[in-house]
Coordinates of C-alpha atoms in Angstrom, one line a residue:
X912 CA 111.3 132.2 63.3
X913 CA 113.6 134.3 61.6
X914 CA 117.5 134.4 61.6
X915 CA 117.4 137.9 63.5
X916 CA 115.2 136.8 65.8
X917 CA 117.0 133.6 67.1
X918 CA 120.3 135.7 67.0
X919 CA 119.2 138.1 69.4
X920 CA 117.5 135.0 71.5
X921 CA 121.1 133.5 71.1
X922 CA 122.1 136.9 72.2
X923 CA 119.8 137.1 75.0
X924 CA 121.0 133.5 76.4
X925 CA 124.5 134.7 76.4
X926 CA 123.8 137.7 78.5
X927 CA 122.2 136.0 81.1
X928 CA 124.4 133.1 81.2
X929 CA 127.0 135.4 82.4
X930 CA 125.2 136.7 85.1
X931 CA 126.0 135.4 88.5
X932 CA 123.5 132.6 90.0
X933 CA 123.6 131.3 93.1
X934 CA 124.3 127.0 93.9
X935 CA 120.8 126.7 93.7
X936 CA 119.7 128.4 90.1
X937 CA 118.7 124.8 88.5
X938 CA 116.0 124.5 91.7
X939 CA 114.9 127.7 91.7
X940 CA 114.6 128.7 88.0
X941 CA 113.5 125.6 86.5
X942 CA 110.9 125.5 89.5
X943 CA 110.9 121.3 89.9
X944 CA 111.3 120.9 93.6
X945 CA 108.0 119.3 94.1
X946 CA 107.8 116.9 97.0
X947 CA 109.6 113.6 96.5
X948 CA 106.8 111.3 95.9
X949 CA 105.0 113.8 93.4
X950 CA 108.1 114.0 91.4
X951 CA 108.7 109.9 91.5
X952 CA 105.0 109.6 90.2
X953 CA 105.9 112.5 87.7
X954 CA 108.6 110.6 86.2
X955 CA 106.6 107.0 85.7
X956 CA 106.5 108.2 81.6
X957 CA 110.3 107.5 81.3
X958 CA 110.0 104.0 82.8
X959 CA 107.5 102.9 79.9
X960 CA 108.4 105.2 77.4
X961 CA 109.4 102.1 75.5
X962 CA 106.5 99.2 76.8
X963 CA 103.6 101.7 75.9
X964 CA 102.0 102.6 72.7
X965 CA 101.0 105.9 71.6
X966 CA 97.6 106.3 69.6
X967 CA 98.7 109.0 66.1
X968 CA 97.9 111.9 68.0
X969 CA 101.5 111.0 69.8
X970 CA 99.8 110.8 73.1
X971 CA 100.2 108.0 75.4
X972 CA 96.3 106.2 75.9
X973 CA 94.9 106.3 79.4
X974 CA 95.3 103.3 81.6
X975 CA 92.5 99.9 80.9
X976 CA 90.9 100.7 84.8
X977 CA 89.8 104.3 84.4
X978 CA 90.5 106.7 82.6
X979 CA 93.0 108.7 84.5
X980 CA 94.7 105.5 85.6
X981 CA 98.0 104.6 84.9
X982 CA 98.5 102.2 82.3
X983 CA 99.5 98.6 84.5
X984 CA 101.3 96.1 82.4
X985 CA 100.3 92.5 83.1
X986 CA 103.9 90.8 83.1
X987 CA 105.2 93.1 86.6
X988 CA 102.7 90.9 88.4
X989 CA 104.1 88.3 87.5
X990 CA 106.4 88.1 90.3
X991 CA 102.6 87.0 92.1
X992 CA 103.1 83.8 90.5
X993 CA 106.3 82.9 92.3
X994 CA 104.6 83.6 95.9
X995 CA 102.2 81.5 95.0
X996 CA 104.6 78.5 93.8
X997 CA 106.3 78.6 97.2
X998 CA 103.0 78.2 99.1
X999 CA 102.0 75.6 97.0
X1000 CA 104.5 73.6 97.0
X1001 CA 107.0 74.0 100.4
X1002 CA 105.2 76.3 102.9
X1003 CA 101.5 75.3 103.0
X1004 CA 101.3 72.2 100.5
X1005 CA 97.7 71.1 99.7
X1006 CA 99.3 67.7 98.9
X1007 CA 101.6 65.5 101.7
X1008 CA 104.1 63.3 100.2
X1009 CA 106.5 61.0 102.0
X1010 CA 109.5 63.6 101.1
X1011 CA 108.0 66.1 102.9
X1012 CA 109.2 64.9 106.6
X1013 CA 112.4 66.1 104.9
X1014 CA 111.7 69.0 103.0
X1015 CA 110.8 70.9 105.8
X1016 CA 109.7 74.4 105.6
X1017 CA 113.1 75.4 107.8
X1018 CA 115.2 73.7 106.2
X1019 CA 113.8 75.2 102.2
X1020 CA 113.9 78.9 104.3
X1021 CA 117.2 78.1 105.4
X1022 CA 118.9 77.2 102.0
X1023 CA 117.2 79.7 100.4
X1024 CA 118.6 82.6 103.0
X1025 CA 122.2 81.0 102.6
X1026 CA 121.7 81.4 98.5
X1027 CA 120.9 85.1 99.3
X1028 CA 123.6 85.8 101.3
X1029 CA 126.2 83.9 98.7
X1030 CA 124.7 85.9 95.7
X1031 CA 125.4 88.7 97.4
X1032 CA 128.9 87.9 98.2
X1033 CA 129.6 87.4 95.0
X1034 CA 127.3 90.2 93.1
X1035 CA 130.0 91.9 91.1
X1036 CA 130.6 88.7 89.4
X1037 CA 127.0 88.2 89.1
X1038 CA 125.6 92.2 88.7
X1039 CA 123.6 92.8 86.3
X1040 CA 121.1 89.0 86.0
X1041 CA 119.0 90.4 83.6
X1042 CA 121.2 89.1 80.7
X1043 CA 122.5 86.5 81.8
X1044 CA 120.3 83.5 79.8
X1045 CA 121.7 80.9 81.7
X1046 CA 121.1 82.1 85.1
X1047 CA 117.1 82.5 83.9
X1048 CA 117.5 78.2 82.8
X1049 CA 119.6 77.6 86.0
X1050 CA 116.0 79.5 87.6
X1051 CA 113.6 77.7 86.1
X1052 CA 115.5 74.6 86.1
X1053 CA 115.5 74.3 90.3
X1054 CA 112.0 75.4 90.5
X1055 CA 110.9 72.6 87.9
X1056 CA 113.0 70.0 89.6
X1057 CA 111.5 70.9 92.8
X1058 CA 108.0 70.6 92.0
X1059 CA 108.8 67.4 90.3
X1060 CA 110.8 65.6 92.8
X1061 CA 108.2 65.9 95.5
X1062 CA 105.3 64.2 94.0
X1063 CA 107.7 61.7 92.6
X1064 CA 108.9 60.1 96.4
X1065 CA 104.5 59.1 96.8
X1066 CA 105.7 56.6 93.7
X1067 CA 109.1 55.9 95.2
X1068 CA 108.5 55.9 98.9
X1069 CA 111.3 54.0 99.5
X1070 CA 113.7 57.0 98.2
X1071 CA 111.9 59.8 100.4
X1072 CA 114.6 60.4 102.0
X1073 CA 116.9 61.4 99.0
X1074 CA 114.0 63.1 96.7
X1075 CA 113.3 65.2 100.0
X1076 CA 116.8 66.3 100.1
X1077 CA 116.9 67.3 96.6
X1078 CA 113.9 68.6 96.2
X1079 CA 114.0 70.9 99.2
X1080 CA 118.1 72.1 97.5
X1081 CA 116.9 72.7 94.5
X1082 CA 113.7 75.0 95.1
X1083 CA 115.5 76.9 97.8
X1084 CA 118.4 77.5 95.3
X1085 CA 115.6 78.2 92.4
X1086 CA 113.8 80.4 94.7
X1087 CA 116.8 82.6 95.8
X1088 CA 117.7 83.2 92.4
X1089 CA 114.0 83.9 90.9
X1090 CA 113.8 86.9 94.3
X1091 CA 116.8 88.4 92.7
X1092 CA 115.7 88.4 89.0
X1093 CA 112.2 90.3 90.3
X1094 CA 114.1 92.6 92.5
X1095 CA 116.6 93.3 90.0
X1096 CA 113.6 94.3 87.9
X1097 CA 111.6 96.3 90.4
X1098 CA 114.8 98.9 91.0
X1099 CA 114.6 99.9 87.6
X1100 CA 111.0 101.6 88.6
X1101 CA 109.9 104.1 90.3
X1102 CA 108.6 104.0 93.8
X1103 CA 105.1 104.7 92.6
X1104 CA 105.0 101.8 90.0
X1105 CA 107.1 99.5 92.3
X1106 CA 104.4 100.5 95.0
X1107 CA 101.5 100.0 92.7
X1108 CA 103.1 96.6 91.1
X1109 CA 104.0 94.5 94.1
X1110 CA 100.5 95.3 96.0
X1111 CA 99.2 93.9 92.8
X1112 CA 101.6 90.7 92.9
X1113 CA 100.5 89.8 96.2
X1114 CA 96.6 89.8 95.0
X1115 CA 97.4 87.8 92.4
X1116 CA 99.7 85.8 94.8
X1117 CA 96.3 85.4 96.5
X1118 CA 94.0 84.7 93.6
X1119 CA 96.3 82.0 92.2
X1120 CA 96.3 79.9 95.6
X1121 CA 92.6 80.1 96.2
X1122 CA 92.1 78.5 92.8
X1123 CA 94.4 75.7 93.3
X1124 CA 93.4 74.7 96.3
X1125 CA 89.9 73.3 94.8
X1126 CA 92.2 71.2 92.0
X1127 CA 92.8 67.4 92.1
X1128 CA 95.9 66.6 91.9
X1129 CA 96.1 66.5 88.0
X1130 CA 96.0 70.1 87.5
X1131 CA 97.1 71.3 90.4
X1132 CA 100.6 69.6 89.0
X1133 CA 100.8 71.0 86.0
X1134 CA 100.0 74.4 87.5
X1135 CA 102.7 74.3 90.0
X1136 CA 104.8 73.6 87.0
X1137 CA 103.3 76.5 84.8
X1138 CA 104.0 79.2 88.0
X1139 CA 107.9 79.2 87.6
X1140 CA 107.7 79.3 83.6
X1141 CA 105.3 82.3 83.4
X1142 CA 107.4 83.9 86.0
X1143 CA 110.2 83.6 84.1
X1144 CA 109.0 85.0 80.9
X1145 CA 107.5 87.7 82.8
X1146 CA 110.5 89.0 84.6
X1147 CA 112.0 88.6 81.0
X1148 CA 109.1 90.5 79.3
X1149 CA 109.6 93.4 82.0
X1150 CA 113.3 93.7 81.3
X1151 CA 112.5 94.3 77.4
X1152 CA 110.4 96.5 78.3
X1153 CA 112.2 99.0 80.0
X1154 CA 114.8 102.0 78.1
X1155 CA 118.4 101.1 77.6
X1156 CA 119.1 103.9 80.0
X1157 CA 116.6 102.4 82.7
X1158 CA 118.3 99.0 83.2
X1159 CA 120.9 97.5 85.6
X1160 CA 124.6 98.7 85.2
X1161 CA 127.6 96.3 85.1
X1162 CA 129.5 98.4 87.5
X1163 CA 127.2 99.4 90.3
X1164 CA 127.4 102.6 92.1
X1165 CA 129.1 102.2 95.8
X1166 CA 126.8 103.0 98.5
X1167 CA 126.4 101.8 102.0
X1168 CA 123.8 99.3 103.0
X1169 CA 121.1 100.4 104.7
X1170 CA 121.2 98.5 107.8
X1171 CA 118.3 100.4 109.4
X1172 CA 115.9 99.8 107.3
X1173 CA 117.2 96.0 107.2
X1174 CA 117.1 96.1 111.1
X1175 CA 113.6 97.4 111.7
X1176 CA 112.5 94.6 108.8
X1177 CA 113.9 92.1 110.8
X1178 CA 112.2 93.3 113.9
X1179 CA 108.8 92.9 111.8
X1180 CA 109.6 89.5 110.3
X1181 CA 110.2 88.0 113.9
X1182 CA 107.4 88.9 115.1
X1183 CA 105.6 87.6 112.2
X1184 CA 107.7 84.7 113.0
X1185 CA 106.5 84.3 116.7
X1186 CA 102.6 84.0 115.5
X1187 CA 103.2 82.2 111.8
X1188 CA 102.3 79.1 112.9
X1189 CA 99.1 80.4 114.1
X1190 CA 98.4 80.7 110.2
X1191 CA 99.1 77.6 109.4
X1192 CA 96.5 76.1 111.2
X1193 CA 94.3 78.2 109.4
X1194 CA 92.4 77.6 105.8
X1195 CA 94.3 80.3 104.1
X1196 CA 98.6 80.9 104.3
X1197 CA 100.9 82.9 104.8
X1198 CA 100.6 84.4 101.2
X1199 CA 96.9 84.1 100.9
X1200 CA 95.7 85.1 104.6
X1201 CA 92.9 88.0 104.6
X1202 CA 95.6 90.0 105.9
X1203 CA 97.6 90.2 103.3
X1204 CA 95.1 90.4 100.6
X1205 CA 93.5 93.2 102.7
X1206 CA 96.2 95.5 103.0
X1207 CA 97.6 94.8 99.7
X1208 CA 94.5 96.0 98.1
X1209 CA 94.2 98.7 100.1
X1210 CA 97.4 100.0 99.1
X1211 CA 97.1 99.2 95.3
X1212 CA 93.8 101.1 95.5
X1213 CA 95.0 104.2 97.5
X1214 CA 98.3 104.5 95.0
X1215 CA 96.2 104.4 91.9
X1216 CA 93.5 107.1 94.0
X1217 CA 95.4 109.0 95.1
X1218 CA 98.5 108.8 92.2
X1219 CA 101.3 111.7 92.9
X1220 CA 99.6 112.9 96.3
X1221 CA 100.0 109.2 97.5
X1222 CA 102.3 109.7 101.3
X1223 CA 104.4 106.4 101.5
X1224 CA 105.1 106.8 104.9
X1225 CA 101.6 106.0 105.6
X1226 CA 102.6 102.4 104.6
X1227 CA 104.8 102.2 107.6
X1228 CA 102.6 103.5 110.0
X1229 CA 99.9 101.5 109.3
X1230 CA 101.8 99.0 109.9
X1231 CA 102.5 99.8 113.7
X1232 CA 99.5 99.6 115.3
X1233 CA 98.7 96.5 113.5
X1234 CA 101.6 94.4 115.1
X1235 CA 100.7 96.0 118.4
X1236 CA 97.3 94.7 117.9
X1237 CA 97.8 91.5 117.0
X1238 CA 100.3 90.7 120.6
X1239 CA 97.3 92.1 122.7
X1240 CA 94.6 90.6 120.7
X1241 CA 95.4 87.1 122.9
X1242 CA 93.7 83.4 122.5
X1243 CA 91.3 83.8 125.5
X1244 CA 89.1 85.7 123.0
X1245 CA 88.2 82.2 121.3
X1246 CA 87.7 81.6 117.4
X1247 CA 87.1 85.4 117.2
X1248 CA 90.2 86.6 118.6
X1249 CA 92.4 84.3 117.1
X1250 CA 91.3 85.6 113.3
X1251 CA 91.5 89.2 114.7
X1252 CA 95.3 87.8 115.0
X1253 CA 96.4 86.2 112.6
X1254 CA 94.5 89.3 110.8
X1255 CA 96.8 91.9 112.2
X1256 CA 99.5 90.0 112.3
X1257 CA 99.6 89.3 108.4
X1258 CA 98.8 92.4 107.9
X1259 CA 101.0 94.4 109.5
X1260 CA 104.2 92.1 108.2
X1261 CA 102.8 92.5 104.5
X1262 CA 102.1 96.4 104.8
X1263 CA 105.9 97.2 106.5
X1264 CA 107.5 94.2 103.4
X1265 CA 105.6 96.7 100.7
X1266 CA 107.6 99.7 102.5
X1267 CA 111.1 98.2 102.4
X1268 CA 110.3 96.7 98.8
X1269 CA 109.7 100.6 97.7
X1270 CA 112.5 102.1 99.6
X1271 CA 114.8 99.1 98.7
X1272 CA 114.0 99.2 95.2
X1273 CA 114.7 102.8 95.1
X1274 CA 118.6 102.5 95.8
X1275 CA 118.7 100.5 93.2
X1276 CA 116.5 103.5 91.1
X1277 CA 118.2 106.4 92.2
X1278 CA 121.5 105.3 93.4
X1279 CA 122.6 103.0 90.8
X1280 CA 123.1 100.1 94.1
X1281 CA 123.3 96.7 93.1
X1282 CA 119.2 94.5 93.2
X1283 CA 121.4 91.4 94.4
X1284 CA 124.0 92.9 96.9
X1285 CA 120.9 94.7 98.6
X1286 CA 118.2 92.9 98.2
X1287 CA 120.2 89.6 99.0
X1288 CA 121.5 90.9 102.2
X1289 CA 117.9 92.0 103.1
X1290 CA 115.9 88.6 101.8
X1291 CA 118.4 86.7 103.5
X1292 CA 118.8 88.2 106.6
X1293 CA 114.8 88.4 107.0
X1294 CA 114.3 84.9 106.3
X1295 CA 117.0 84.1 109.3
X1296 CA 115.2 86.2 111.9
X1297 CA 111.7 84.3 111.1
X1298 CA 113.2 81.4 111.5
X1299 CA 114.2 82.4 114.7
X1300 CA 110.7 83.9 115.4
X1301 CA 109.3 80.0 114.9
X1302 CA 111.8 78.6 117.4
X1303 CA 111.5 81.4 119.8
X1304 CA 107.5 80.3 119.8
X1305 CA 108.4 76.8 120.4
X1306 CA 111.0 77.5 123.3
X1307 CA 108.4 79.9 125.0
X1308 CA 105.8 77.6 124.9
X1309 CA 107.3 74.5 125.8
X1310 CA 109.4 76.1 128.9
X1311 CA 106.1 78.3 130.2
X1312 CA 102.4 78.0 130.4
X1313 CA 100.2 78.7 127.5
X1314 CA 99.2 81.8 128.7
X1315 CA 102.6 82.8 130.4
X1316 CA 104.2 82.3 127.4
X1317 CA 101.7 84.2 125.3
X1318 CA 102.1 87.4 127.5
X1319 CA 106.2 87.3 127.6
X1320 CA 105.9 87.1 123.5
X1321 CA 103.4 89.9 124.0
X1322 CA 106.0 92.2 125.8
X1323 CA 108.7 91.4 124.1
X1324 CA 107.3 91.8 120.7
X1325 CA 105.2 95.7 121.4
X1326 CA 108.3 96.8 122.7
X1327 CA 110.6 96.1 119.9
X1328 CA 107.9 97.0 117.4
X1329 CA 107.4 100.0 119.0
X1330 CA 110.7 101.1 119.5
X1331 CA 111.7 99.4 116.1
X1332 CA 109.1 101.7 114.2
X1333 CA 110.2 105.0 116.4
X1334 CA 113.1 105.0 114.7
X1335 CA 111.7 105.0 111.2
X1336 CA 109.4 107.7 112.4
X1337 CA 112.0 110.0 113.0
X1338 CA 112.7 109.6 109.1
X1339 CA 109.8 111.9 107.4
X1340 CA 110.4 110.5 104.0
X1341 CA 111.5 107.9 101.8
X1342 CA 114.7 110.1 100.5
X1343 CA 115.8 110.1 104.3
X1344 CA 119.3 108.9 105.3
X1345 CA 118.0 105.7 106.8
X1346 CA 120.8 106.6 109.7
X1347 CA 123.6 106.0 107.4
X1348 CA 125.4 108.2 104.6
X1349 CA 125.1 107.9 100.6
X1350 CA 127.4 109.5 97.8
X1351 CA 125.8 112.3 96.6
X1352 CA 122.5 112.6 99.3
X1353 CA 124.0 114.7 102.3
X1354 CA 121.0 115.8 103.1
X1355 CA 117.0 116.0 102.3
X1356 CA 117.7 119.3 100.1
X1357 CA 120.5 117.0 98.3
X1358 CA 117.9 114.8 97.2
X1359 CA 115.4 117.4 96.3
X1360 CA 118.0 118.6 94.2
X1361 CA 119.0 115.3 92.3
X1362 CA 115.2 114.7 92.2
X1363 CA 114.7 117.8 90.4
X1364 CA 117.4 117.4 88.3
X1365 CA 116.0 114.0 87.5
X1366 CA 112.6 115.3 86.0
X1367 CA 114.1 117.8 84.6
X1368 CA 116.4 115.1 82.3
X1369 CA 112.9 113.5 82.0
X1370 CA 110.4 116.5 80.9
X1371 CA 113.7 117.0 78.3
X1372 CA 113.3 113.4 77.0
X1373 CA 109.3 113.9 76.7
X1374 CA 110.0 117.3 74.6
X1375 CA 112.3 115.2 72.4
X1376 CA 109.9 112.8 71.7
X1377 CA 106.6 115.2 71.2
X1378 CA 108.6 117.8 69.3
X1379 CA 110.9 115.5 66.9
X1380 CA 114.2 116.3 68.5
X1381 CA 117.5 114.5 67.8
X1382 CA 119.1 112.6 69.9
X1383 CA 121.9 115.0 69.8
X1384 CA 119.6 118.1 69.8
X1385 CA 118.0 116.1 73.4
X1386 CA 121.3 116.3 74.6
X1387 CA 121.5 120.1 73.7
X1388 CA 117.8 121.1 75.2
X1389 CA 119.4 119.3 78.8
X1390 CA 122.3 121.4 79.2
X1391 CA 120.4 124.6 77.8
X1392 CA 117.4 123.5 80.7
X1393 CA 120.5 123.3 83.1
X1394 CA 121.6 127.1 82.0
X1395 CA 124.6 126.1 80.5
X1396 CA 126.6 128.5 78.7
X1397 CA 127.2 127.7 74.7
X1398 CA 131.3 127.2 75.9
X1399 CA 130.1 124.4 78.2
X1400 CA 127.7 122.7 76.0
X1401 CA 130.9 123.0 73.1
X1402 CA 132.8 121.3 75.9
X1403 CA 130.5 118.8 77.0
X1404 CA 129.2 117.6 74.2
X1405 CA 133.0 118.0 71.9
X1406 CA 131.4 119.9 69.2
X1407 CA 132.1 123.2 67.7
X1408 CA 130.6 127.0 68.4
X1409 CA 128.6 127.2 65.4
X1410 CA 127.9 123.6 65.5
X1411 CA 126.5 124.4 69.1
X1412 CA 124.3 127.3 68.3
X1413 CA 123.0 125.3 65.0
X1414 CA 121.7 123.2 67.1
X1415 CA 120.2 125.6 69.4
X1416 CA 118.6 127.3 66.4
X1417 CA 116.8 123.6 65.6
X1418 CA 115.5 123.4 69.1
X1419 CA 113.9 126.8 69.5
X1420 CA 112.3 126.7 65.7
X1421 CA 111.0 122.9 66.5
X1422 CA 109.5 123.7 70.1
X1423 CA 108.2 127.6 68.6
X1424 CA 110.5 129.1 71.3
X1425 CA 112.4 132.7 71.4
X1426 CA 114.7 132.7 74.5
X1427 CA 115.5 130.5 77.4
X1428 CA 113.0 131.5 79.4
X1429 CA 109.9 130.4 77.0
X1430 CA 111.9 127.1 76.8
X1431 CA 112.2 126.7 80.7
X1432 CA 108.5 128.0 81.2
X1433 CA 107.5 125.2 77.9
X1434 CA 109.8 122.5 80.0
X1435 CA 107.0 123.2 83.2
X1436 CA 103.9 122.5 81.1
X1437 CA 104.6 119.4 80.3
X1438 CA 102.7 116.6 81.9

């Protein structure tokens, strides 16, 4: 491109620049206000810029399913592998030793929900966990000593007692901390890979606990002490993965917790509560019931079908009729009603947990909001309320009938589901205000805006990298994408006129550009 030429584009720029736009030119010129969830799926390419390899052509390979697939890296499952560690060894056990009359399941819930709640007390001391190498050995160090101490009271009966206590600390501690770490890690995604990740966990949560239950003792030990040291190094692994720009702050961004969302996930979790020990008498658990695997998969498959058109609302209104189903879906049925139960039941608690693990995870994306102050809060608080579910079951049925009690949990659970899950309804979309305010998101057009300007920062990264851009010349192509004037970029960016224009001159020569508009209308093509 000649000299002329990019002078008069320079030219060009200026003149329009100085026109009047309206508060809305970025939306309407740059033309990215696509729905929410299209433009969360768009931007998936900047949270594995780093983690994926291109082939020489420069183009990022298709995914190792199908073709059009997105690429899934292994270690974001890995957060199956603790699930599967706490069936194992505290909630369904497949071997009884003398110290589990004291490590009870409430009592392992209930230290684990206190951790929670102190983490997030004290999450500006402890914001980001990512780096911090001794809180991953503190981790794996609980979880170990856990699994350890519990076989270890079957040769030392006579110290039950004290192995029990210990042992039930220690992997309620370990556990708290190891929800965190994966939490932190899934609000650096998107809600389409967080989506497509933790319906994948729970499968292999699944897969890992059918396996072990066929062991002998032998190696089922030494894979309840391989679980939390994969995990580890998994939730490591995902961290190095992920752009510098991508991962936890120091100083989180203020924001009000979103106590709705935590409220209607409590209403779920009782009522998982009220029928969990249904489960338990069953072959499979609470992490391994058909329930769960069901509508995992089903959710895993529909997000990698239907990719950018995937509505995740339609989590949360699957999970509706579900709970309803599985309070009027009663006993008297026999064998076959109780699994249609227990079905829905798991079911509809895993399907509305995927929800609130997207939406919760996306704070942390969008928002800059601290993974241990929220998802703390929400872990802990959850684990409380099923608790109380599981003594709500055993007041009810030791102060009624069998069948009167069945039919007061029956009413009182529809009608707080029901109501519980109104409320959500009136939301139409995961960037609603959840009944409570955020900096920067006044409204649903706020947060098409920031969305927009979002993948635009993103589709500016992507030309960087195809077209052999600077760093400083990226930072350049943003504010010219944002129709900045040449003063503003000087300003912005401390560097001189001709320093600014330079630079401009680079871009447009390396992406074969004349004006603006050809770099806006280049900016929309990309994938």
């Amino acid at each position: 491109m000649s000299e002329r030429t990019t002078s008069e584009a320079l030219r060009k720029d200026a003149e329009q620049s100085e026109e009047k736009r309206g508060p809305d030119a970025l939306i309407r010129d740059v033309a990215l206000t696509k729905a929410l969830e299209d433009a969360w799926a768009e931007d998936e390419h900047a949270v594995l810029s780093e983690a994926i390899p291109k082939n020489d052509a420069g183009v990022r390979p298709p995914g190792p399913l199908l073709p059009w697939m997105p690429a899934i890296l292994v270690f974001f499952l890995g957060l199956g592998l603790y699930r599967a560690w706490i069936e194992l060894v505290f909630v369904t056990p497949t071997f009884l030793f003398p110290a589990a009359n004291v490590a009870t399941h409430d009592m392992y819930d209930i230290i684990m929900a206190a951790t929670l709640l102190g983490c997030a007390a004290f999450y500006k001391r402890l914001n980001p966990l990512f780096g911090k190498r001794w809180f991953y050995a503190a981790t794996v160090g609980l979880m170990l000593m856990a699994t350890v101490l519990l076989p270890a009271s079957a040769f030392a009966p006579e110290f039950a007692v004290p192995l029990g206590w210990a042992a039930v600390a220690s992997g309620g501690v370990g556990t708290a901390f190891v929800i965190l770490l994966w939490s932190e890690l899934y609000g650096c995604l998107n809600p389409f890979r967080v989506a497509l990740y933790y319906s994948g966990s729970l499968m292999v949560a699944a897969a890992v606990i059918y396996l072990s239950r066929s062991m002998d003792f032998t190696a089922f030990f030494a894979v309840t002490i391989a679980l939390p040291l994969f995990s580890l190094g998994m939730v490591a692994a995902g961290f190095r993965s992920l752009p510098s720009d991508r991962l936890p702050r120091s100083e989180a961004a203020p924001f009000a917790i979103p106590w709705k969302a935590i409220l209607i996930m409590g209403v779920y979790a009782f009522a998982y509560g009220l029928k969990e020990a249904d489960l338990y008498q069953s072959t499979f658990g609470p992490h391994s019931s058909f329930g769960v695997v069901i509508v995992a998969a089903l959710i895993f498959l529909l997000v990698v079908v239907r990719g950018r058109r995937f509505q995740f609302s339609l989590i949360f209104r699957v999970a509706l009729p579900l709970a309803v189903c599985a309070f009027l879906v009663v006993p008297s049925m026999g064998d076959w009603g109780t699994f249609v139960t227990d079905f829905c039941i798991g079911a509809s608690y895993t399907a509305f947990s995927i929800f609130v693990m997207v939406a919760m995870a996306n704070f942390c994306y969008r928002y800059g909001a601290s993974a241990v102050l929220l998802f703390g809060i929400e872990r802990g608080l959850r684990t409380l309320v099923m608790i109380a579910g599981r003594h709500t079951d055993r007041f009810l049925h030791q102060s009624f009938e069998a069948a009167t009690g069945d039919v007061v949990l029956s009413a009182i659970v529809i009608v707080t589901v029901v109501v519980a899950t109104m409320m959500l309804l009136s939301d139409r979309d995961l960037a609603g205000r959840w009944g409570l305010a955020l900096p920067g998101m006044g409204s649903v057009e706020d947060a098409h805006a920031e969305t927009a300007r979002d993948e635009l920062v993103d589709r500016c990264s992507q030309a960087a990298q195809r077209f052999g851009l600077s760093q400083r010349e990226e930072e350049v192509l943003r504010l010219l994408a944002q129709h900045k004037k040449i003063g503003s970029i000087e300003q912005e960016l401390f560097i001189s006129n001709n320093t600014a224009k330079t630079h401009i001159r680079h871009i447009y020569r390396k992406l074969d550009v004349h004006s603006r508009d050809e770099l806006v209308a280049l900016l929309e093509g990309l994938d």
